[in-house]
Amino acid sequence: MLASAHLPAAPAPAPAAGIGRLAATVGRLQSLLHDAESSADVRVLIALARGILMERLHIAPAAAARQLEELAERSGVPVVELAADIVNEIAGDPLGEVARAAVPDPRRDTSGAQALNVRLRAAEAGVLTASDVHAAAGSLHRQALEPLGAVAVAVWALAADGSLLLAGHSGFPAAEARSWHQTPPGVETVARRAIRTRSTHWSKGSDRAPSIGERTFGPDAARVAIPAQLGGRLLGVLEVCWPGPVGELPQPVHRQLQALAELCAHTLDIMPAADQPGGSAGSGVSGAPGGPNGQSNQAGPGQGPAVDPGLSDLLDGLLEPALVLQPQYDAAGVLADFRIVHANRRFVDPVGRPSAAILGTPFLQAYPLSAEDGGLYERIEHVHATGEPSHHDRVVLRALIAGIPVSTSLTVGISRLGRRLVLIWHPEDEEARLARLLQHAQRLGRMGGFEENLLTGEVTWSSELFELFGLPTTAQPVPIRELAAHAHADDVAAISRFVRTVLHHRTHASAAFRLQRGDGVQRYIRIVAEPVLEDGTMTAVRGACQDVSAQHWTEIALAATRDRLEHSEREVEEGNRLTLRLQRAIMPVAPTLIDAMGLQIATRYRPAEKGHLVGGDWYDAVVLPNGRILLVVGDVAGHGIDAATEMVALRNALRGLAATGATPSQMLNWLGTVAHHMSGNVVTATVICGIYDPEDRVFRWSRAGHPPPLLVRDGATVVPPMPDGILLGALGEARYEEQTLQLQQGDRLLMYTDGLIERRDRDIEESLADLLKLVQPDIDSLEGQLEHLLLHSNADTDDDTCLIGVEVR
């Protein structure tokens, strides 16, 4: 298991009392920050679960919160564990598979897979809400890797030139991280080996490669580097460091590390690391001369002219989001745009992008709608031209989200600092932002909300509800008591029950009805409402209506499809029943025992476990007119009525050919031609055909692609020399070889179909070797030997099985 103890630290001199108190205060604050970040990740996880309940149950946020708490109370698990289970059930991703496959380790984690489930989902939630790769690395370390004993985490991004950029880290000293901000392509490191092999690489012992943190954790530290791949693209490496040697990790931990590396790949895909000293996204690299101010205008996304560290620290200390804009000029020296060269730590993008996604891009590319008349870009140009600082309480910044224009109201401050501009903005309060998002959710979900004040009679509708009812926004909203007048005549009773439940029984209710709009359009509407009670008095009714017309017609189509499917299933079931009767008539399931011409012949037939898998397996044992005995076992490819009828045809054809006195090889030559041209269709099958001569006890046999027989003699089981022969029916003019086997008194010969040995996870050679071990030569009875093989066979293909045993008397 993982080593959990940190490396021993050298004793340090006792600090002065004042320094000691300061160090203790800093340590306590760091611990509080760690706990706050962990709690934030857990809150995001619970919010995700609430959102899932809202979408699946079509309920409001408050109702989703109550539902989550009630489910947790009834199931007897904490809310956060239930939230992780809900996200797991919906996601169906590698993180969920790792949590479900986890085995608790009593030495490290008494809560078992459930706690791992919470940790992985909390780590994912922290990554999803992280502002950059550095914050995402901290969440991975804090939630998922610290419980495994890891002391540090590094996330490397693979640059276009093959170098490795330290995109994010946790647990490594800042000074050492700065010295490892970029590794050239030719330097062999732990992460580089994982990149080169595209596989997980362990660095420990004599096979150690250099990497970040060597000065801190020493030469005994163990590391693992896992490639971060997404859709076949190699985006970087996740490197995890332990303080000392580690033993062999369990397989679930390997899968957990791989799932976390995939999560890092998603993060690197949307938050590309900036190629700059220090590895902090947003600082950029120095540009080449070009343009009036000596700065390059060719920097790509994620890059930009360098920002002075003092200015960067100053802006990072602000409580408001801030951007630094660098003027861009065209070839004629005319101002063309402003490039975003820095975003401070509190930057919040109205579109929801991380800062790394807009760094190095022109402002108009990041916010194209700001170029409208009187917009934000015009104000930025004015400050650049005049140098006069500007402050505006309400500036509307418009952006596109999935092609939908979204407006954000900002408080904006713009000032010029040298040749650059500093743009500070503060989005409107959270409540207004959530209201706007709710408005878009209602529009996309074709739903609208309403509230009716029962004391004043005032009815308030959202704009989406007016659109749903086909009314202009200037129209008078419809009170809940008058709703029946807008419903189809057949739905009036349902609306009346709904109104009576809400207004008279004062409880939550829902109903579905057909809305008759004034423009003649009929829509299927689902309405939900609940009373608002204050001190036992009902003062208002709140609710929502949703257009479910598409769902209604889909349900009708599904019902018709289910009817057709049930009819088809009945037809298939009847066909399977007929096929099964046919095969049972030809191949009886009851055991048979034959004594003929000095041979004891026992047969067994085991049908498939599933009736619809009726196949074409058969066996035959016939005493021919010349006193010899025909022994056959075969398997026609496929299942169902076609396979059963083809089996009957081949079986009867082989009986007729045997009556001619032909040899086994000649019979298979003829039978192969028959199978190749049977009824205009090619029939393929595997067969062993043999003839036993009682006079000299010689068994002559030929084989067409069938598993070989087994010879049990003197307490040993062997495979006799096999003749060559391809699948029956594969070629029109195939030729089959013949072998002779001199049998002795007491010999047993076992022939079978592949249903006895075939497994999905093993090849036929391995299965045959298992069968040789399964045969028990010391079993006295031939029938007992066959029963033993059927009982202990580990085949898993649900195929028919034929088994024929021959013992020389």
PDB file of C-alpha atoms in Angstrom, residues 152-328:
ATOM      1  CA  ALA A 152       2.314  17.094  -4.302  1.00  0.00           C
ATOM      2  CA  VAL A 153       0.708  17.240  -7.739  1.00  0.00           C
ATOM      3  CA  ALA A 154       1.890  18.776 -11.015  1.00  0.00           C
ATOM      4  CA  VAL A 155      -0.140  19.244 -14.194  1.00  0.00           C
ATOM      5  CA  TRP A 156       2.061  19.595 -17.293  1.00  0.00           C
ATOM      6  CA  ALA A 157       0.724  20.974 -20.592  1.00  0.00           C
ATOM      7  CA  LEU A 158       2.277  19.786 -23.856  1.00  0.00           C
ATOM      8  CA  ALA A 159       3.116  22.839 -25.982  1.00  0.00           C
ATOM      9  CA  ALA A 160       3.088  22.915 -29.778  1.00  0.00           C
ATOM     10  CA  ASP A 161       6.908  22.860 -29.928  1.00  0.00           C
ATOM     11  CA  GLY A 162       7.100  19.728 -27.732  1.00  0.00           C
ATOM     12  CA  SER A 163       8.121  21.513 -24.542  1.00  0.00           C
ATOM     13  CA  LEU A 164       6.323  20.880 -21.256  1.00  0.00           C
ATOM     14  CA  LEU A 165       4.733  23.819 -19.418  1.00  0.00           C
ATOM     15  CA  LEU A 166       3.929  23.660 -15.702  1.00  0.00           C
ATOM     16  CA  ALA A 167       0.265  24.611 -16.048  1.00  0.00           C
ATOM     17  CA  GLY A 168      -0.653  24.006 -12.419  1.00  0.00           C
ATOM     18  CA  HIS A 169       0.734  22.484  -9.240  1.00  0.00           C
ATOM     19  CA  SER A 170      -0.035  21.872  -5.577  1.00  0.00           C
ATOM     20  CA  GLY A 171       2.291  20.936  -2.727  1.00  0.00           C
ATOM     21  CA  PHE A 172       5.497  22.117  -4.439  1.00  0.00           C
ATOM     22  CA  PRO A 173       7.276  25.266  -3.178  1.00  0.00           C
ATOM     23  CA  ALA A 174       6.627  28.322  -5.344  1.00  0.00           C
ATOM     24  CA  ALA A 175      10.342  29.010  -5.849  1.00  0.00           C
ATOM     25  CA  GLU A 176      10.996  25.512  -7.159  1.00  0.00           C
ATOM     26  CA  ALA A 177       7.879  25.652  -9.343  1.00  0.00           C
ATOM     27  CA  ARG A 178       9.181  28.840 -10.995  1.00  0.00           C
ATOM     28  CA  SER A 179      12.432  27.108 -11.911  1.00  0.00           C
ATOM     29  CA  TRP A 180      10.448  24.303 -13.582  1.00  0.00           C
ATOM     30  CA  HIS A 181       7.982  26.540 -15.453  1.00  0.00           C
ATOM     31  CA  GLN A 182       9.110  25.177 -18.838  1.00  0.00           C
ATOM     32  CA  THR A 183      11.028  22.035 -19.837  1.00  0.00           C
ATOM     33  CA  PRO A 184      12.545  21.977 -23.359  1.00  0.00           C
ATOM     34  CA  PRO A 185      11.742  19.011 -25.640  1.00  0.00           C
ATOM     35  CA  GLY A 186      15.169  17.381 -25.290  1.00  0.00           C
ATOM     36  CA  VAL A 187      15.213  17.133 -21.484  1.00  0.00           C
ATOM     37  CA  GLU A 188      14.387  13.663 -20.117  1.00  0.00           C
ATOM     38  CA  THR A 189      12.034  13.985 -17.115  1.00  0.00           C
ATOM     39  CA  VAL A 190       9.404  11.811 -15.440  1.00  0.00           C
ATOM     40  CA  ALA A 191       6.660  13.554 -17.412  1.00  0.00           C
ATOM     41  CA  ARG A 192       8.653  13.319 -20.673  1.00  0.00           C
ATOM     42  CA  ARG A 193       8.881   9.518 -20.368  1.00  0.00           C
ATOM     43  CA  ALA A 194       5.115   9.287 -19.996  1.00  0.00           C
ATOM     44  CA  ILE A 195       4.727  11.536 -23.076  1.00  0.00           C
ATOM     45  CA  ARG A 196       7.143   9.426 -25.120  1.00  0.00           C
ATOM     46  CA  THR A 197       5.543   6.062 -24.281  1.00  0.00           C
ATOM     47  CA  ARG A 198       1.948   7.355 -23.976  1.00  0.00           C
ATOM     48  CA  SER A 199       1.624   5.143 -20.903  1.00  0.00           C
ATOM     49  CA  THR A 200       1.834   5.434 -17.120  1.00  0.00           C
ATOM     50  CA  HIS A 201       5.443   5.772 -15.945  1.00  0.00           C
ATOM     51  CA  TRP A 202       6.716   5.135 -12.390  1.00  0.00           C
ATOM     52  CA  SER A 203       9.940   6.796 -11.278  1.00  0.00           C
ATOM     53  CA  LYS A 204      11.524   5.185  -8.235  1.00  0.00           C
ATOM     54  CA  GLY A 205      14.765   3.538  -7.204  1.00  0.00           C
ATOM     55  CA  SER A 206      17.564   3.354  -9.746  1.00  0.00           C
ATOM     56  CA  ASP A 207      15.220   4.178 -12.633  1.00  0.00           C
ATOM     57  CA  ARG A 208      14.640   7.674 -11.281  1.00  0.00           C
ATOM     58  CA  ALA A 209      14.327  10.620 -13.692  1.00  0.00           C
ATOM     59  CA  PRO A 210      14.598  14.302 -12.655  1.00  0.00           C
ATOM     60  CA  SER A 211      11.492  16.344 -11.959  1.00  0.00           C
ATOM     61  CA  ILE A 212      10.048  19.189  -9.927  1.00  0.00           C
ATOM     62  CA  GLY A 213      10.342  18.947  -6.129  1.00  0.00           C
ATOM     63  CA  GLU A 214      13.593  16.969  -5.869  1.00  0.00           C
ATOM     64  CA  ARG A 215      15.130  19.526  -3.480  1.00  0.00           C
ATOM     65  CA  THR A 216      12.037  19.375  -1.255  1.00  0.00           C
ATOM     66  CA  PHE A 217      11.187  15.667  -1.103  1.00  0.00           C
ATOM     67  CA  GLY A 218      14.608  14.116  -1.716  1.00  0.00           C
ATOM     68  CA  PRO A 219      15.726  11.105  -3.782  1.00  0.00           C
ATOM     69  CA  ASP A 220      13.448   8.575  -2.041  1.00  0.00           C
ATOM     70  CA  ALA A 221      10.255  10.248  -3.224  1.00  0.00           C
ATOM     71  CA  ALA A 222       8.159   8.077  -5.549  1.00  0.00           C
ATOM     72  CA  ARG A 223       6.412   9.556  -8.553  1.00  0.00           C
ATOM     73  CA  VAL A 224       3.946   8.438 -11.177  1.00  0.00           C
ATOM     74  CA  ALA A 225       3.237  10.261 -14.446  1.00  0.00           C
ATOM     75  CA  ILE A 226      -0.006   9.519 -16.311  1.00  0.00           C
ATOM     76  CA  PRO A 227      -0.624  10.902 -19.830  1.00  0.00           C
ATOM     77  CA  ALA A 228      -3.621  13.265 -19.992  1.00  0.00           C
ATOM     78  CA  GLN A 229      -5.385  12.228 -23.201  1.00  0.00           C
ATOM     79  CA  LEU A 230      -8.700  13.302 -24.656  1.00  0.00           C
ATOM     80  CA  GLY A 231     -10.218  11.739 -27.771  1.00  0.00           C
ATOM     81  CA  GLY A 232      -6.819  10.400 -28.849  1.00  0.00           C
ATOM     82  CA  ARG A 233      -5.122  13.803 -28.345  1.00  0.00           C
ATOM     83  CA  LEU A 234      -2.226  13.975 -25.892  1.00  0.00           C
ATOM     84  CA  LEU A 235      -2.641  17.277 -24.027  1.00  0.00           C
ATOM     85  CA  GLY A 236      -0.251  16.859 -21.110  1.00  0.00           C
ATOM     86  CA  VAL A 237       0.685  14.787 -18.059  1.00  0.00           C
ATOM     87  CA  LEU A 238      -0.588  14.403 -14.500  1.00  0.00           C
ATOM     88  CA  GLU A 239       2.364  13.827 -12.124  1.00  0.00           C
ATOM     89  CA  VAL A 240       1.788  12.699  -8.523  1.00  0.00           C
ATOM     90  CA  CYS A 241       4.496  12.654  -5.837  1.00  0.00           C
ATOM     91  CA  TRP A 242       4.706  10.619  -2.611  1.00  0.00           C
ATOM     92  CA  PRO A 243       7.196  11.452   0.189  1.00  0.00           C
ATOM     93  CA  GLY A 244       8.823   8.032   0.188  1.00  0.00           C
ATOM     94  CA  PRO A 245       8.766   4.577  -1.432  1.00  0.00           C
ATOM     95  CA  VAL A 246       5.424   3.008  -2.255  1.00  0.00           C
ATOM     96  CA  GLY A 247       4.490  -0.606  -2.643  1.00  0.00           C
ATOM     97  CA  GLU A 248       2.393  -2.202  -5.368  1.00  0.00           C
ATOM     98  CA  LEU A 249      -0.762  -0.159  -5.809  1.00  0.00           C
ATOM     99  CA  PRO A 250      -4.114  -1.991  -6.052  1.00  0.00           C
ATOM    100  CA  GLN A 251      -5.745  -2.018  -9.472  1.00  0.00           C
ATOM    101  CA  PRO A 252      -8.597   0.320  -8.362  1.00  0.00           C
ATOM    102  CA  VAL A 253      -6.006   2.988  -7.449  1.00  0.00           C
ATOM    103  CA  HIS A 254      -4.438   2.674 -10.931  1.00  0.00           C
ATOM    104  CA  ARG A 255      -7.876   3.201 -12.492  1.00  0.00           C
ATOM    105  CA  GLN A 256      -8.486   6.161 -10.183  1.00  0.00           C
ATOM    106  CA  LEU A 257      -5.237   7.839 -11.290  1.00  0.00           C
ATOM    107  CA  GLN A 258      -6.117   7.276 -14.956  1.00  0.00           C
ATOM    108  CA  ALA A 259      -9.589   8.785 -14.454  1.00  0.00           C
ATOM    109  CA  LEU A 260      -8.034  11.841 -12.768  1.00  0.00           C
ATOM    110  CA  ALA A 261      -5.594  12.213 -15.675  1.00  0.00           C
ATOM    111  CA  GLU A 262      -8.542  12.232 -18.081  1.00  0.00           C
ATOM    112  CA  LEU A 263     -10.143  14.940 -15.935  1.00  0.00           C
ATOM    113  CA  CYS A 264      -6.900  16.939 -16.248  1.00  0.00           C
ATOM    114  CA  ALA A 265      -7.092  16.517 -20.031  1.00  0.00           C
ATOM    115  CA  HIS A 266     -10.557  18.114 -20.067  1.00  0.00           C
ATOM    116  CA  THR A 267      -9.165  20.975 -17.972  1.00  0.00           C
ATOM    117  CA  LEU A 268      -6.171  21.509 -20.274  1.00  0.00           C
ATOM    118  CA  ASP A 269      -8.490  21.434 -23.285  1.00  0.00           C
ATOM    119  CA  ILE A 270     -10.510  24.453 -22.079  1.00  0.00           C
ATOM    120  CA  MET A 271      -7.775  26.162 -20.024  1.00  0.00           C
ATOM    121  CA  PRO A 272      -4.593  26.115 -22.160  1.00  0.00           C
ATOM    122  CA  ALA A 273      -1.471  26.953 -20.174  1.00  0.00           C
ATOM    123  CA  ALA A 274       0.249  30.231 -21.023  1.00  0.00           C
ATOM    124  CA  ASP A 275       3.867  29.847 -22.122  1.00  0.00           C
ATOM    125  CA  GLN A 276       5.590  32.248 -19.735  1.00  0.00           C
ATOM    126  CA  PRO A 277       7.969  32.350 -16.789  1.00  0.00           C
ATOM    127  CA  GLY A 278       6.407  31.260 -13.593  1.00  0.00           C
ATOM    128  CA  GLY A 279       3.698  29.250 -15.264  1.00  0.00           C
ATOM    129  CA  SER A 280       0.871  31.482 -14.054  1.00  0.00           C
ATOM    130  CA  ALA A 281      -1.803  31.806 -16.678  1.00  0.00           C
ATOM    131  CA  GLY A 282      -2.335  35.289 -17.866  1.00  0.00           C
ATOM    132  CA  SER A 283       1.161  36.762 -17.712  1.00  0.00           C
ATOM    133  CA  GLY A 284       2.134  35.996 -21.290  1.00  0.00           C
ATOM    134  CA  VAL A 285       5.552  36.033 -22.972  1.00  0.00           C
ATOM    135  CA  SER A 286       7.492  38.931 -24.342  1.00  0.00           C
ATOM    136  CA  GLY A 287       6.474  39.763 -27.870  1.00  0.00           C
ATOM    137  CA  ALA A 288       8.782  40.570 -30.752  1.00  0.00           C
ATOM    138  CA  PRO A 289       8.961  44.172 -31.962  1.00  0.00           C
ATOM    139  CA  GLY A 290       6.163  45.106 -34.280  1.00  0.00           C
ATOM    140  CA  GLY A 291       3.605  47.939 -34.248  1.00  0.00           C
ATOM    141  CA  PRO A 292       4.045  51.502 -32.952  1.00  0.00           C
ATOM    142  CA  ASN A 293       4.700  50.443 -29.349  1.00  0.00           C
ATOM    143  CA  GLY A 294       7.266  47.792 -30.118  1.00  0.00           C
ATOM    144  CA  GLN A 295       4.892  44.903 -29.257  1.00  0.00           C
ATOM    145  CA  SER A 296       4.037  41.996 -31.507  1.00  0.00           C
ATOM    146  CA  ASN A 297       0.540  41.923 -32.944  1.00  0.00           C
ATOM    147  CA  GLN A 298       0.864  38.227 -33.855  1.00  0.00           C
ATOM    148  CA  ALA A 299       0.564  36.621 -30.424  1.00  0.00           C
ATOM    149  CA  GLY A 300      -1.964  33.800 -30.380  1.00  0.00           C
ATOM    150  CA  PRO A 301      -4.554  32.895 -27.782  1.00  0.00           C
ATOM    151  CA  GLY A 302      -3.074  32.211 -24.384  1.00  0.00           C
ATOM    152  CA  GLN A 303      -0.092  34.524 -25.059  1.00  0.00           C
ATOM    153  CA  GLY A 304       0.561  38.245 -24.919  1.00  0.00           C
ATOM    154  CA  PRO A 305       3.164  40.880 -24.119  1.00  0.00           C
ATOM    155  CA  ALA A 306       4.676  40.531 -20.689  1.00  0.00           C
ATOM    156  CA  VAL A 307       3.162  42.450 -17.769  1.00  0.00           C
ATOM    157  CA  ASP A 308       5.444  43.955 -15.169  1.00  0.00           C
ATOM    158  CA  PRO A 309       5.419  41.737 -12.024  1.00  0.00           C
ATOM    159  CA  GLY A 310       4.752  44.754  -9.851  1.00  0.00           C
ATOM    160  CA  LEU A 311       1.655  45.660 -11.868  1.00  0.00           C
ATOM    161  CA  SER A 312       0.554  42.027 -11.875  1.00  0.00           C
ATOM    162  CA  ASP A 313       0.818  41.853  -8.077  1.00  0.00           C
ATOM    163  CA  LEU A 314      -1.021  45.156  -7.706  1.00  0.00           C
ATOM    164  CA  LEU A 315      -3.927  44.042  -9.883  1.00  0.00           C
ATOM    165  CA  ASP A 316      -4.090  40.654  -8.169  1.00  0.00           C
ATOM    166  CA  GLY A 317      -4.554  42.489  -4.869  1.00  0.00           C
ATOM    167  CA  LEU A 318      -7.689  44.271  -6.123  1.00  0.00           C
ATOM    168  CA  LEU A 319     -11.096  43.073  -4.986  1.00  0.00           C
ATOM    169  CA  GLU A 320     -12.575  43.679  -8.444  1.00  0.00           C
ATOM    170  CA  PRO A 321     -11.982  41.811 -11.724  1.00  0.00           C
ATOM    171  CA  ALA A 322      -9.384  43.596 -13.879  1.00  0.00           C
ATOM    172  CA  LEU A 323      -7.936  43.285 -17.392  1.00  0.00           C
ATOM    173  CA  VAL A 324      -4.818  44.835 -18.928  1.00  0.00           C
ATOM    174  CA  LEU A 325      -5.271  45.835 -22.582  1.00  0.00           C
ATOM    175  CA  GLN A 326      -2.397  46.396 -25.035  1.00  0.00           C
ATOM    176  CA  PRO A 327      -3.160  48.604 -28.103  1.00  0.00           C
ATOM    177  CA  GLN A 328      -2.818  46.912 -31.495  1.00  0.00           C
TER     178      GLN A 328
END
